[in-house]
Amino acid sequence: MSEFVARHVGPRPANIQAMLAALGYDSLADLMRATVPESIRLTQGLSLEAGLSETEALAKLRAIANQNQVWRSYLGLGYANTITPPMIQRNVLENPGWYTQYTPYQPEISQGRLEALLNYQTMVTDLTGLEIANASLLDEGTAAAEAMTLSFNVRKQKAVKTFWVSADCHPQTIAVVQTRALPLGIEVVVGDHRNFDGATPVFGALVSYPATDGAVYDYTDFIEQVHAQRALVTVAADLLSLTLLKSPGEMGADIAVGNTQRFGVPLGFGGPHAAYFATLNQYARKLPGRLVGVSKDQYDKPALRLALQTREQHIRRDAATSNICTAQVLLAVIAGMYAVYHGPQGLQAIATRIHQHTVTLATALQQSGFELGTEPYFDTLRVHVGDRQADILTRAASQHINLRQLDAETLVIALDETTTAADVRDLIAVFTEQTTLPPAVVSPLVDHPLQRTSAFLTHPVFNTYHSETEMLRYMHRLQSRDLSLTAAMIPLGSCTMKLNATAEMVPITWPEFGQIHPFAPLAQAQGYLQLFQQLEAWLCEITGFSGISLQPNAGAQGEYAGLLVIREYHQQRGQSDRTVCLIPESAHGTNPASAVMAGMKVVGVKCDSQGNVDLVDLRTKAEKHSAQLAALMVTYPSTHGVFEEGIREICDIVHTHGGQVYMDGANMNAQVGLCRPADFGADVCHLNLHKTFCIPHGGGGPGVGPIGVQAHLVPYLPGHSLVETGAGQQAIGAVTAAPWGSASILPISWMYIAMMGAAGLQHATEVAILNANYIAHRLAEHYDILYTGKHGLIAHECIIDLRPFRKSAGVTVEDVAKRLIDYGFHPPTMSWPVAGTLMIEPTESESQAELDRFCDAMIAIRGEIEAIATGQIDAEQNPLKLAPHTAEDLVAAWQRPYDRRQAIFPTRWTQENKFWPAVNRIDQAYGDRNLMCACLPMDAYRD
Ligand SMILES: *Cc1c(COP(=O)(O)O)cnc(C)c1O
């Protein structure tokens, strides 16, 4: 095995032997034989190359990257080159203190990124002129599709099922909206807003601002017309342009969506980038995605948290507002920081500079007789070139310049933050064969009714940290409030918070990966194509599938894509009545939410007392819905953390009734190298590359959720309307805006697989299972382990039952979770998949020392629970109920009936390495009752 394997895997060989001995096994192979059902176990190892060292893998990837060509792309389409401020690149994007954070479900140790996201939300609401914004969505296309479904769900006339879309939207946005509309029975009508007459009733409309060809239209009258039908209007708007243009809110828009990529996030051949979604307060409860809100802690100190969680899929399941789980937190943090760094004047200066370059270019082109599109414009020009197109494109290519071909006689040029006067000169030369700049002229925006007059980003946070020293300290202050993998293990069941090795992360900021426009000609992206092809081949080998689509940019989007593939398969076979999707009770909330989005009807399947799919109930339901059965969604190993013995039988039952098996592959970390979903009956499976394959969690995104499918489903894998991706004639429409989704983070998974090799990957899985079983073994004397498989073993995660303590000591799962923070840990997954439990997943990357430290903490907490149960400690005033403890507690007059040192420094480790939660336990209900989702005025933080 490569030397890297021993860096990725936490326990040393001696630890592995010691832990095996504790469990009563001689070798990892023995433990695997006892854990993984024989009927599905791989008999020989994966056929992958041997693992490489960090240096070797980086050199190999470097050679691949060098096949990409970084041209100057003026292609626009919602993507713009940008300057990532170096200090943000190094201190956020390349900083494990930020990128290894988990989703901020434990707000007391997440105040930093919650503040960064609140800044982002405030930036979005200010610029769009709307009232409330979420903390990011996957991409602009998805955000537009979510705007459509929100409009659909709140529509006044239930019979109206038409969504009107302007033909001036970016084509990939229209395509993603169409894909989403189809299974929901929504008809999408594409038209010209200037001819909108309201003859056909619609429930909503989508326009682009600026339009895809650069025209900036005043939509005020159009919005009034649509409102007259009691329908909602969504404006897809470029945030940077809004520093100069009247906001969508001021025109009367109900929703604004868009990409925030050009706020310092590299193009990355399409992603990841954060899309924004803003709307009016009255739709807050229908808002898709996560929302950061302000609440208060026990001392009435303002404290941030995720608000209105009851909207989300993990609570509302098939009635959720959307299926989104992993979003784009890291990218939203970067975009928000970009606004903090530049401030309103800085942003306006950037926008003005780009605009002035555009004016110069426009003037030169007009002087040379080219006909331009509608005025005003911001940064994008439509140029009628007639029969000169071929010559112009040839000259452009010779200068390594990409221009957008709108049609045979029209080109579009979109400038960006990186455009210099020299670039403008080159562009003029490409069009006119002259190199002189025209004299300066006044922008058509000056004194135009669409010029922005309202203030934005007036909050102090956007007007304070403009020196690098101040900015550095601000970012570091926020980072230090958050517990990331740099501080301790984050044992989140189902989320696989493993090592994100630095060597894996290094390539993502190479310009050859970062600076490629998603719609650059594929000839310039040969390195990317090779990377995709290798990664797809490796993932096929690992899963056993025949084809992979890398398009979905999160697990839940993979589910949606996979179910659409299944839907299409049935339709193509003339079985469009197959719309029932069986989903076990224990399924992740994204499963039912995705099924609904794919137009399916969810039918629940029971689980037995061991947490396994109840085969009797499955048979009954499959028989009952035999003719309508589309699919079963099943997680493997189960969400209860066991290798179900009956998995083959489960798949057979579904196939017998003509259904397809969708496997939720979030738990792939227990399978790699040991068994393969395609071998034991899955037809489709998504993989969370941000779990098993080392893409960092980023505090709640980015993610990548590719799907693998069996040969009979390969023809239906998602295509793309703008790019020849190799998808066939029968491909379903695009599920994401970019053809390969979040391409720029795929090098992370490529590096991981390349460095681990077949043996290393298998070893990692085995140690992940060992680590989990070791924790279960150590905790079993003190807590009930809820589910186990054969031989009392679990897979890669274990659930401990805390429900008995509610009765015996009045202690809840939340109390234990918050108390773990006092011990320096991030709590495990709370109350999922079973209420009142904790689900612990250590992963292979944690050392035995860290596992022991965690187990010691859990055992000590168990002692504290016992002390409450026996009356030794007060039932209300105790270290669990009042956890987590802060510095505020330390300096307050201590009048509690328990020891202060015990509360705050319960272990030697904490005495030496205390991780201080920034706030005390947060009042969750208060935050939802007093919804406040933008930055508070500064004085709220004083006193
Ligand atoms: C994480 C997870 C998902 C959702 O994946 P996202 O990338 O967050 O959308 C689905 N199912 C299970 C079991 C998961 O653990």
mmCIF file with all atom_site columns, C-alpha atoms in Angstrom, residues 28-101:
data_model
loop_
_atom_site.group_PDB
_atom_site.id
_atom_site.type_symbol
_atom_site.label_atom_id
_atom_site.label_alt_id
_atom_site.label_comp_id
_atom_site.label_asym_id
_atom_site.label_entity_id
_atom_site.label_seq_id
_atom_site.pdbx_PDB_ins_code
_atom_site.Cartn_x
_atom_site.Cartn_y
_atom_site.Cartn_z
_atom_site.occupancy
_atom_site.B_iso_or_equiv
_atom_site.pdbx_formal_charge
_atom_site.auth_seq_id
_atom_site.auth_comp_id
_atom_site.auth_asym_id
_atom_site.auth_atom_id
_atom_site.pdbx_PDB_model_num
ATOM 1  C CA . LEU A 1 28  ? -9.436  -7.265  9.733   1.00 0.00 ? 28  LEU A CA 1
ATOM 2  C CA . ALA A 1 29  ? -10.317 -10.028 7.283   1.00 0.00 ? 29  ALA A CA 1
ATOM 3  C CA . ASP A 1 30  ? -11.964 -11.996 10.101  1.00 0.00 ? 30  ASP A CA 1
ATOM 4  C CA . LEU A 1 31  ? -13.890 -8.976  11.243  1.00 0.00 ? 31  LEU A CA 1
ATOM 5  C CA . MET A 1 32  ? -15.071 -8.330  7.682   1.00 0.00 ? 32  MET A CA 1
ATOM 6  C CA . ARG A 1 33  ? -16.197 -11.927 7.268   1.00 0.00 ? 33  ARG A CA 1
ATOM 7  C CA . ALA A 1 34  ? -18.314 -11.513 10.373  1.00 0.00 ? 34  ALA A CA 1
ATOM 8  C CA . THR A 1 35  ? -19.713 -8.118  9.344   1.00 0.00 ? 35  THR A CA 1
ATOM 9  C CA . VAL A 1 36  ? -20.444 -8.155  5.628   1.00 0.00 ? 36  VAL A CA 1
ATOM 10 C CA . PRO A 1 37  ? -22.979 -10.759 4.495   1.00 0.00 ? 37  PRO A CA 1
ATOM 11 C CA . GLU A 1 38  ? -21.278 -13.492 2.549   1.00 0.00 ? 38  GLU A CA 1
ATOM 12 C CA . SER A 1 39  ? -23.883 -13.376 -0.205  1.00 0.00 ? 39  SER A CA 1
ATOM 13 C CA . ILE A 1 40  ? -22.702 -9.941  -1.296  1.00 0.00 ? 40  ILE A CA 1
ATOM 14 C CA . ARG A 1 41  ? -19.022 -9.926  -0.413  1.00 0.00 ? 41  ARG A CA 1
ATOM 15 C CA . LEU A 1 42  ? -16.555 -9.283  -3.246  1.00 0.00 ? 42  LEU A CA 1
ATOM 16 C CA . THR A 1 43  ? -14.355 -12.295 -3.672  1.00 0.00 ? 43  THR A CA 1
ATOM 17 C CA . GLN A 1 44  ? -11.456 -10.447 -5.164  1.00 0.00 ? 44  GLN A CA 1
ATOM 18 C CA . GLY A 1 45  ? -10.175 -6.927  -4.718  1.00 0.00 ? 45  GLY A CA 1
ATOM 19 C CA . LEU A 1 46  ? -11.068 -3.993  -6.926  1.00 0.00 ? 46  LEU A CA 1
ATOM 20 C CA . SER A 1 47  ? -9.306  -3.757  -10.215 1.00 0.00 ? 47  SER A CA 1
ATOM 21 C CA . LEU A 1 48  ? -7.658  -0.370  -9.781  1.00 0.00 ? 48  LEU A CA 1
ATOM 22 C CA . GLU A 1 49  ? -4.058  0.676   -10.057 1.00 0.00 ? 49  GLU A CA 1
ATOM 23 C CA . ALA A 1 50  ? -1.791  0.644   -7.027  1.00 0.00 ? 50  ALA A CA 1
ATOM 24 C CA . GLY A 1 51  ? -1.871  3.775   -4.914  1.00 0.00 ? 51  GLY A CA 1
ATOM 25 C CA . LEU A 1 52  ? 0.516   6.642   -5.627  1.00 0.00 ? 52  LEU A CA 1
ATOM 26 C CA . SER A 1 53  ? 2.387   8.868   -3.227  1.00 0.00 ? 53  SER A CA 1
ATOM 27 C CA . GLU A 1 54  ? 1.221   12.461  -2.809  1.00 0.00 ? 54  GLU A CA 1
ATOM 28 C CA . THR A 1 55  ? 4.033   13.680  -5.026  1.00 0.00 ? 55  THR A CA 1
ATOM 29 C CA . GLU A 1 56  ? 3.405   11.100  -7.725  1.00 0.00 ? 56  GLU A CA 1
ATOM 30 C CA . ALA A 1 57  ? -0.328  11.707  -7.788  1.00 0.00 ? 57  ALA A CA 1
ATOM 31 C CA . LEU A 1 58  ? 0.118   15.479  -7.957  1.00 0.00 ? 58  LEU A CA 1
ATOM 32 C CA . ALA A 1 59  ? 2.559   15.091  -10.831 1.00 0.00 ? 59  ALA A CA 1
ATOM 33 C CA . LYS A 1 60  ? 0.150   12.854  -12.701 1.00 0.00 ? 60  LYS A CA 1
ATOM 34 C CA . LEU A 1 61  ? -2.732  15.240  -12.135 1.00 0.00 ? 61  LEU A CA 1
ATOM 35 C CA . ARG A 1 62  ? -0.538  18.154  -13.137 1.00 0.00 ? 62  ARG A CA 1
ATOM 36 C CA . ALA A 1 63  ? 0.008   16.501  -16.514 1.00 0.00 ? 63  ALA A CA 1
ATOM 37 C CA . ILE A 1 64  ? -3.760  16.135  -16.888 1.00 0.00 ? 64  ILE A CA 1
ATOM 38 C CA . ALA A 1 65  ? -4.375  19.751  -15.826 1.00 0.00 ? 65  ALA A CA 1
ATOM 39 C CA . ASN A 1 66  ? -1.850  20.935  -18.387 1.00 0.00 ? 66  ASN A CA 1
ATOM 40 C CA . GLN A 1 67  ? -4.109  19.634  -21.127 1.00 0.00 ? 67  GLN A CA 1
ATOM 41 C CA . ASN A 1 68  ? -6.640  22.294  -20.206 1.00 0.00 ? 68  ASN A CA 1
ATOM 42 C CA . GLN A 1 69  ? -6.089  25.602  -21.957 1.00 0.00 ? 69  GLN A CA 1
ATOM 43 C CA . VAL A 1 70  ? -6.890  28.789  -20.130 1.00 0.00 ? 70  VAL A CA 1
ATOM 44 C CA . TRP A 1 71  ? -8.239  31.175  -22.756 1.00 0.00 ? 71  TRP A CA 1
ATOM 45 C CA . ARG A 1 72  ? -9.800  34.556  -22.150 1.00 0.00 ? 72  ARG A CA 1
ATOM 46 C CA . SER A 1 73  ? -13.487 33.692  -22.035 1.00 0.00 ? 73  SER A CA 1
ATOM 47 C CA . TYR A 1 74  ? -16.018 36.444  -22.711 1.00 0.00 ? 74  TYR A CA 1
ATOM 48 C CA . LEU A 1 75  ? -18.836 33.932  -22.915 1.00 0.00 ? 75  LEU A CA 1
ATOM 49 C CA . GLY A 1 76  ? -21.038 35.263  -20.118 1.00 0.00 ? 76  GLY A CA 1
ATOM 50 C CA . LEU A 1 77  ? -24.121 33.037  -19.656 1.00 0.00 ? 77  LEU A CA 1
ATOM 51 C CA . GLY A 1 78  ? -24.136 33.764  -15.950 1.00 0.00 ? 78  GLY A CA 1
ATOM 52 C CA . TYR A 1 79  ? -20.470 32.914  -15.376 1.00 0.00 ? 79  TYR A CA 1
ATOM 53 C CA . ALA A 1 80  ? -17.786 35.581  -15.201 1.00 0.00 ? 80  ALA A CA 1
ATOM 54 C CA . ASN A 1 81  ? -14.118 35.415  -14.502 1.00 0.00 ? 81  ASN A CA 1
ATOM 55 C CA . THR A 1 82  ? -13.326 36.966  -11.156 1.00 0.00 ? 82  THR A CA 1
ATOM 56 C CA . ILE A 1 83  ? -10.419 37.817  -8.912  1.00 0.00 ? 83  ILE A CA 1
ATOM 57 C CA . THR A 1 84  ? -10.484 35.719  -5.781  1.00 0.00 ? 84  THR A CA 1
ATOM 58 C CA . PRO A 1 85  ? -8.809  38.052  -3.296  1.00 0.00 ? 85  PRO A CA 1
ATOM 59 C CA . PRO A 1 86  ? -5.624  36.164  -2.361  1.00 0.00 ? 86  PRO A CA 1
ATOM 60 C CA . MET A 1 87  ? -6.341  36.559  1.326   1.00 0.00 ? 87  MET A CA 1
ATOM 61 C CA . ILE A 1 88  ? -9.771  34.977  0.897   1.00 0.00 ? 88  ILE A CA 1
ATOM 62 C CA . GLN A 1 89  ? -8.301  32.205  -1.220  1.00 0.00 ? 89  GLN A CA 1
ATOM 63 C CA . ARG A 1 90  ? -5.683  31.322  1.366   1.00 0.00 ? 90  ARG A CA 1
ATOM 64 C CA . ASN A 1 91  ? -7.664  31.967  4.511   1.00 0.00 ? 91  ASN A CA 1
ATOM 65 C CA . VAL A 1 92  ? -11.038 30.520  3.513   1.00 0.00 ? 92  VAL A CA 1
ATOM 66 C CA . LEU A 1 93  ? -10.943 28.451  0.336   1.00 0.00 ? 93  LEU A CA 1
ATOM 67 C CA . GLU A 1 94  ? -7.627  26.789  1.173   1.00 0.00 ? 94  GLU A CA 1
ATOM 68 C CA . ASN A 1 95  ? -8.115  26.768  4.928   1.00 0.00 ? 95  ASN A CA 1
ATOM 69 C CA . PRO A 1 96  ? -9.208  23.547  6.659   1.00 0.00 ? 96  PRO A CA 1
ATOM 70 C CA . GLY A 1 97  ? -10.480 25.658  9.558   1.00 0.00 ? 97  GLY A CA 1
ATOM 71 C CA . TRP A 1 98  ? -13.258 26.685  7.145   1.00 0.00 ? 98  TRP A CA 1
ATOM 72 C CA . TYR A 1 99  ? -13.577 23.871  4.656   1.00 0.00 ? 99  TYR A CA 1
ATOM 73 C CA . THR A 1 100 ? -13.697 20.972  7.118   1.00 0.00 ? 100 THR A CA 1
ATOM 74 C CA . GLN A 1 101 ? -16.638 22.352  9.074   1.00 0.00 ? 101 GLN A CA 1
#
